[in-house]
Coordinates of N, CA and C in Angstrom, one line a residue:
X1488 N 0.9 -1.3 0.0 CA 0.0 0.0 0.0 C 0.8 1.2 0.0
X1489 N 1.9 1.2 0.9 CA 2.8 2.4 0.9 C 3.5 2.6 -0.5
X1490 N 3.9 1.6 -1.0 CA 4.6 1.7 -2.4 C 3.7 2.3 -3.5
X1491 N 2.5 1.9 -3.4 CA 1.5 2.4 -4.3 C 1.2 3.8 -4.1
X1492 N 1.0 4.1 -3.0 CA 0.8 5.6 -2.7 C 2.1 6.4 -3.0
X1493 N 3.3 5.9 -2.7 CA 4.4 6.8 -3.1 C 4.6 6.8 -4.7
X1494 N 4.1 5.9 -5.3 CA 4.1 5.7 -6.9 C 3.1 6.9 -7.3
X1495 N 2.0 6.8 -6.7 CA 1.0 7.9 -7.1 C 1.4 9.3 -6.9
X1496 N 2.1 9.5 -5.8 CA 2.6 10.9 -5.3 C 3.6 11.2 -6.3
X1497 N 4.4 10.4 -6.9 CA 5.4 10.5 -7.8 C 4.9 10.8 -9.4
X1498 N 3.6 10.6 -9.4 CA 2.9 10.8 -10.8 C 2.9 9.5 -11.8
X1499 N 3.2 8.4 -11.1 CA 3.3 7.2 -11.8 C 2.1 6.3 -11.6
X1500 N 1.8 5.3 -12.2 CA 0.5 4.4 -12.0 C 1.1 3.0 -11.4
X1501 N 0.9 2.8 -10.2 CA 1.4 1.5 -9.7 C 0.4 0.3 -10.1
X1502 N 1.1 -0.9 -10.2 CA 0.4 -2.0 -10.5 C 0.6 -3.1 -9.4
X1503 N -0.5 -3.5 -8.8 CA -0.3 -4.5 -7.7 C -1.1 -5.8 -8.4
X1504 N -0.1 -6.8 -8.2 CA -0.5 -8.1 -8.9 C -0.1 -9.2 -8.1
X1505 N -0.8 -10.5 -8.5 CA -0.4 -11.7 -7.7 C 0.1 -12.6 -8.8
X1506 N 0.0 -12.4 -10.0 CA 0.4 -13.3 -10.9 C 0.6 -12.5 -12.3
X1507 N 1.6 -12.9 -13.3 CA 1.9 -12.1 -14.4 C 1.0 -12.9 -15.5
X1508 N -0.2 -13.2 -15.2 CA -1.1 -13.9 -16.2 C -1.3 -15.2 -16.1
X1509 N -2.2 -15.9 -17.0 CA -2.7 -17.4 -16.5 C -1.6 -18.3 -16.8
X1510 N -0.6 -18.0 -17.4 CA 0.6 -19.0 -17.6 C 1.6 -18.8 -16.5
X1511 N 1.5 -17.9 -15.6 CA 2.6 -17.7 -14.6 C 2.6 -19.0 -13.7
X1512 N 3.8 -19.5 -13.5 CA 4.0 -20.7 -12.7 C 3.6 -20.5 -11.0
X1513 N 3.5 -19.2 -10.8 CA 3.0 -19.1 -9.4 C 1.6 -19.6 -9.0
X1514 N 0.8 -19.6 -10.2 CA -0.5 -20.1 -10.0 C -0.6 -21.5 -9.6
X1515 N 0.3 -22.2 -10.5 CA 0.3 -23.8 -10.2 C 0.9 -24.1 -8.7
X1516 N 1.8 -23.2 -8.4 CA 2.6 -23.2 -7.1 C 1.5 -23.1 -5.9
X1517 N 0.8 -22.0 -6.1 CA -0.2 -21.6 -5.0 C -1.2 -22.9 -5.1
X1518 N -1.6 -23.4 -6.2 CA -2.5 -24.6 -6.0 C -2.0 -25.8 -5.3
X1519 N -0.7 -26.0 -5.7 CA 0.0 -27.1 -5.1 C 0.1 -27.0 -3.6
X1520 N 0.6 -25.8 -3.2 CA 0.7 -25.4 -1.8 C -0.6 -25.6 -0.9
X1521 N -1.7 -25.1 -1.5 CA -2.9 -25.2 -0.9 C -3.3 -26.5 -0.7
X1522 N -3.1 -27.6 -1.8 CA -3.5 -28.8 -1.5 C -2.6 -29.5 -0.5
X1523 N -1.3 -29.3 -0.5 CA -0.5 -29.8 0.5 C -0.8 -29.4 1.9
X1524 N -1.4 -28.3 2.1 CA -2.0 -28.0 3.5 C -3.5 -28.3 3.6
X1525 N -4.0 -29.1 2.7 CA -5.3 -29.6 2.8 C -6.4 -28.5 2.6
X1526 N -5.9 -27.6 1.8 CA -7.0 -26.5 1.6 C -7.5 -26.5 0.1
X1527 N -8.5 -25.7 -0.2 CA -9.0 -25.8 -1.5 C -8.3 -24.7 -2.3
X1528 N -7.6 -25.2 -3.4 CA -7.0 -24.1 -4.3 C -7.7 -22.9 -4.7
X1529 N -9.1 -23.2 -4.9 CA -9.9 -22.0 -5.4 C -10.2 -21.1 -4.3
X1530 N -10.3 -21.5 -2.9 CA -10.5 -20.7 -2.0 C -9.3 -19.9 -1.6
X1531 N -8.1 -20.3 -2.0 CA -6.8 -19.7 -1.9 C -7.0 -18.6 -2.8
X1532 N -7.4 -18.8 -4.1 CA -7.4 -17.7 -5.2 C -8.5 -16.8 -4.7
X1533 N -9.6 -17.0 -4.3 CA -10.6 -16.2 -3.8 C -10.1 -15.2 -2.7
X1534 N -9.3 -15.7 -1.7 CA -8.7 -15.0 -0.7 C -7.9 -13.9 -1.3
X1535 N -7.0 -14.2 -2.3 CA -6.1 -13.3 -2.9 C -6.9 -12.0 -3.6
X1536 N -8.0 -12.6 -4.2 CA -8.9 -11.5 -4.8 C -9.5 -10.5 -3.7
X1537 N -9.8 -11.1 -2.7 CA -10.3 -10.3 -1.5 C -9.2 -9.4 -0.9
X1538 N -8.0 -9.9 -0.8 CA -6.9 -9.1 -0.2 C -6.5 -8.0 -1.3
X1539 N -6.5 -8.3 -2.5 CA -6.3 -7.1 -3.4 C -7.4 -6.0 -3.3
X1540 N -8.6 -6.4 -3.3 CA -9.5 -5.3 -2.8 C -9.4 -4.6 -1.6
X1541 N -8.8 -5.3 -0.6 CA -8.5 -4.6 0.7 C -7.2 -3.6 0.4
X1542 N -6.4 -4.0 -0.5 CA -5.2 -3.2 -0.8 C -5.5 -2.0 -1.5
X1543 N -6.5 -2.2 -2.5 CA -7.0 -1.1 -3.3 C -7.8 -0.1 -2.4
X1544 N -8.6 -0.6 -1.6 CA -9.3 0.2 -0.6 C -8.5 1.2 0.3
X1545 N -7.4 0.5 0.8 CA -6.4 1.3 1.5 C -5.6 2.3 0.7
X1546 N -5.3 1.9 -0.5 CA -4.7 3.0 -1.4 C -5.5 4.1 -1.6
X1547 N -6.8 3.8 -2.0 CA -7.9 4.8 -2.2 C -8.0 5.9 -1.1
X1548 N -8.0 5.3 0.2 CA -8.2 6.0 1.4 C -7.0 6.9 1.6
X1549 N -5.7 6.3 1.5 CA -4.6 7.1 1.7 C -4.3 8.1 0.7
X1550 N -4.7 8.0 -0.7 CA -4.2 8.7 -1.7 C -5.2 9.7 -2.2
X1551 N -6.4 9.2 -2.2 CA -7.7 10.1 -2.8 C -7.7 9.8 -4.2
X1552 N -7.0 8.9 -4.8 CA -7.1 8.6 -6.2 C -8.6 8.4 -6.7
X1553 N -8.8 8.8 -7.8 CA -10.3 8.5 -8.3 C -10.4 7.7 -9.4
X1554 N -9.4 7.0 -9.8 CA -9.6 6.0 -10.9 C -8.7 4.8 -10.9
X1555 N -9.3 3.5 -11.1 CA -8.6 2.3 -10.8 C -9.0 1.3 -11.9
X1556 N -8.2 0.4 -12.1 CA -8.6 -0.8 -12.7 C -8.5 -2.2 -11.8
X1557 N -9.2 -3.0 -11.9 CA -9.1 -4.3 -11.3 C -9.1 -5.4 -12.5
X1558 N -8.1 -6.0 -12.7 CA -8.1 -7.0 -13.8 C -8.3 -8.4 -13.3
X1559 N -8.8 -9.2 -14.2 CA -9.1 -10.6 -13.9 C -10.7 -10.7 -13.4
X1560 N -11.3 -11.4 -14.1 CA -12.9 -11.5 -13.8 C -13.1 -11.9 -12.5
X1561 N -12.8 -13.0 -12.0 CA -13.0 -13.4 -10.6 C -12.4 -12.3 -9.6
X1562 N -11.2 -12.0 -9.8 CA -10.5 -11.0 -8.8 C -11.3 -9.6 -8.9
X1563 N -11.8 -9.3 -10.0 CA -12.5 -8.0 -10.0 C -13.8 -8.0 -9.4
X1564 N -14.6 -9.1 -9.4 CA -15.8 -9.4 -8.6 C -15.5 -9.3 -7.1
X1565 N -14.5 -10.0 -6.7 CA -14.1 -10.2 -5.3 C -13.7 -9.0 -4.8
X1566 N -13.0 -8.0 -5.5 CA -12.4 -6.8 -5.0 C -13.6 -5.8 -5.0
X1567 N -14.5 -5.8 -6.0 CA -15.6 -5.0 -5.9 C -16.5 -5.2 -4.8
X1568 N -16.6 -6.6 -4.3 CA -17.4 -6.8 -3.1 C -16.8 -6.3 -1.9
X1569 N -15.4 -6.5 -1.9 CA -14.7 -5.8 -0.8 C -14.8 -4.4 -0.6
X1570 N -14.8 -3.7 -1.7 CA -14.9 -2.2 -1.9 C -16.3 -1.8 -1.6
X1571 N -17.2 -2.7 -1.5 CA -18.7 -2.2 -1.1 C -19.3 -1.7 -2.3
X1572 N -18.9 -1.9 -3.6 CA -19.5 -1.3 -4.6 C -20.9 -2.1 -4.9
X1573 N -22.0 -1.2 -5.0 CA -23.3 -2.0 -5.2 C -23.9 -1.5 -6.6
X1574 N -23.2 -0.7 -7.2 CA -23.9 -0.3 -8.5 C -22.7 0.3 -9.3
X1575 N -22.8 0.2 -10.6 CA -21.9 0.8 -11.6 C -22.8 1.5 -12.6
X1576 N -22.2 2.7 -13.0 CA -22.9 3.5 -14.3 C -21.7 3.5 -15.2
X1577 N -22.0 3.1 -16.5 CA -21.0 3.2 -17.6 C -20.7 4.8 -17.7
X1578 N -19.4 5.0 -17.9 CA -19.0 6.3 -18.1 C -18.2 6.6 -19.3
X1579 N -17.4 5.7 -19.9 CA -16.6 5.9 -21.1 C -16.4 4.5 -21.5
X1580 N -16.3 4.2 -23.0 CA -15.9 3.0 -23.5 C -14.4 2.8 -23.4
X1581 N -13.9 1.6 -23.3 CA -12.5 1.4 -23.3 C -12.2 0.2 -24.0
X1582 N -13.1 -1.0 -23.7 CA -12.9 -2.2 -24.5 C -14.2 -2.9 -24.5
X1583 N -14.6 -3.7 -25.4 CA -15.8 -4.5 -25.3 C -15.9 -5.3 -23.9
X1584 N -17.0 -5.1 -23.2 CA -17.3 -5.9 -22.0 C -16.6 -5.3 -20.9
X1585 N -15.9 -4.1 -21.0 CA -15.2 -3.6 -19.9 C -15.1 -2.1 -19.9
X1586 N -16.1 -1.3 -19.8 CA -16.0 0.1 -19.8 C -15.6 0.7 -18.7
X1587 N -15.2 1.9 -18.6 CA -14.9 2.8 -17.5 C -16.2 3.2 -16.8
X1588 N -16.4 2.8 -15.6 CA -17.7 3.0 -14.9 C -17.4 4.0 -13.7
X1589 N -18.5 4.4 -13.1 CA -18.5 5.2 -11.9 C -19.2 4.2 -10.9
X1590 N -18.5 4.1 -9.7 CA -19.0 3.1 -8.8 C -19.9 4.1 -7.7
X1591 N -20.7 3.2 -7.2 CA -21.7 3.8 -6.2 C -21.4 2.8 -5.0
X1592 N -21.0 3.4 -3.9 CA -20.8 2.7 -2.6 C -21.0 3.5 -1.5
X1593 N -21.3 2.9 -0.4 CA -21.4 3.8 0.8 C -20.2 4.6 1.3
X1594 N -19.0 3.8 1.2 CA -17.7 4.5 1.6 C -17.3 5.5 0.9
X1595 N -17.1 6.8 1.3 CA -16.8 7.9 0.6 C -15.6 7.8 -0.3
X1596 N -14.6 7.0 0.2 CA -13.5 7.0 -0.7 C -13.6 6.0 -1.9
X1597 N -14.9 5.3 -2.0 CA -15.0 4.5 -3.1 C -16.2 5.0 -3.8
X1598 N -17.2 5.7 -3.3 CA -18.2 6.3 -4.0 C -17.7 7.4 -4.9
X1599 N -18.2 7.2 -6.4 CA -17.6 8.1 -7.3 C -16.4 7.7 -8.0
X1600 N -15.8 6.6 -7.5 CA -14.6 6.1 -8.2 C -14.9 5.7 -9.6
X1601 N -14.0 6.1 -10.4 CA -13.9 5.6 -11.8 C -13.1 4.4 -11.9
X1602 N -13.9 3.5 -12.2 CA -13.3 2.0 -12.1 C -13.6 1.2 -13.3
X1603 N -12.6 0.5 -13.8 CA -12.6 -0.6 -14.8 C -12.6 -2.0 -14.3
X1604 N -13.6 -2.7 -14.4 CA -13.4 -4.1 -13.9 C -13.2 -5.1 -15.1
X1605 N -12.0 -5.5 -15.3 CA -11.5 -6.0 -16.6 C -11.5 -7.5 -16.5
X1606 N -12.2 -8.2 -17.3 CA -12.0 -9.6 -17.3 C -10.7 -10.0 -18.0
X1607 N -10.4 -11.3 -17.7 CA -8.9 -11.8 -18.1 C -8.6 -11.6 -19.7
X1608 N -9.4 -11.8 -20.7 CA -9.1 -11.6 -22.0 C -9.7 -10.5 -22.7
X1609 N -10.2 -9.5 -21.8 CA -10.8 -8.3 -22.3 C -9.7 -7.2 -22.6
X1610 N -10.0 -6.5 -23.7 CA -9.1 -5.2 -23.9 C -7.9 -5.6 -24.6
X1611 N -7.4 -4.6 -25.3 CA -6.3 -4.8 -26.1 C -5.0 -4.3 -25.4
X1612 N -3.9 -4.3 -26.0 CA -2.7 -4.1 -25.4 C -2.6 -2.6 -24.7
X1613 N -3.4 -1.7 -25.3 CA -3.4 -0.4 -24.8 C -4.5 -0.1 -23.7
X1614 N -5.1 -1.2 -23.2 CA -6.2 -1.1 -22.3 C -5.9 -0.1 -21.1
X1615 N -4.7 -0.4 -20.4 CA -4.5 0.3 -19.1 C -4.3 1.7 -19.6
X1616 N -3.5 2.0 -20.5 CA -3.3 3.5 -21.0 C -4.6 4.1 -21.2
X1617 N -5.6 3.5 -21.9 CA -6.9 4.1 -22.3 C -7.6 4.4 -20.9
X1618 N -7.7 3.4 -20.0 CA -8.3 3.7 -18.8 C -7.6 4.8 -18.0
X1619 N -6.3 5.0 -18.1 CA -5.5 6.1 -17.4 C -6.0 7.4 -17.8
X1620 N -6.3 7.4 -19.3 CA -6.6 8.7 -19.9 C -8.1 9.0 -19.9
X1621 N -8.9 8.1 -19.3 CA -10.3 8.4 -19.2 C -11.3 7.7 -20.2
X1622 N -10.6 6.7 -21.0 CA -11.5 6.0 -21.8 C -11.3 6.4 -23.2
X1623 N -12.0 5.8 -24.2 CA -11.9 6.2 -25.7 C -13.3 6.1 -26.1
X1624 N -13.4 6.7 -27.3 CA -14.6 6.8 -28.1 C -14.8 5.8 -29.0

């Protein structure tokens, strides 16, 4: 959280991630470790999505940032739940199935947040840059 806030204060866009894509070996390692501990690998993945939502919430509160992306369909859903988002209003097109939206939430740090909840295979190589600039026509 602190490193993300520092990056924002320096004018850059931090990326917090748990894997570098669906082929990242860390995903299989997590599943193997969960099984070795007698845990459900899907529950471990769900926990990661929730923790990423908690990280984003803390960054929002500390920085006042008003635009964010949560990438990964399941992760985006879990993070949105942790953030307490109960409604989204489309604000600007970015990519098919993943517009930039305005979030409605009870938490003032989240209410009004411009957020893109991006599924795994949605958007082109410039998706993150388009969201950063507020979407595209």
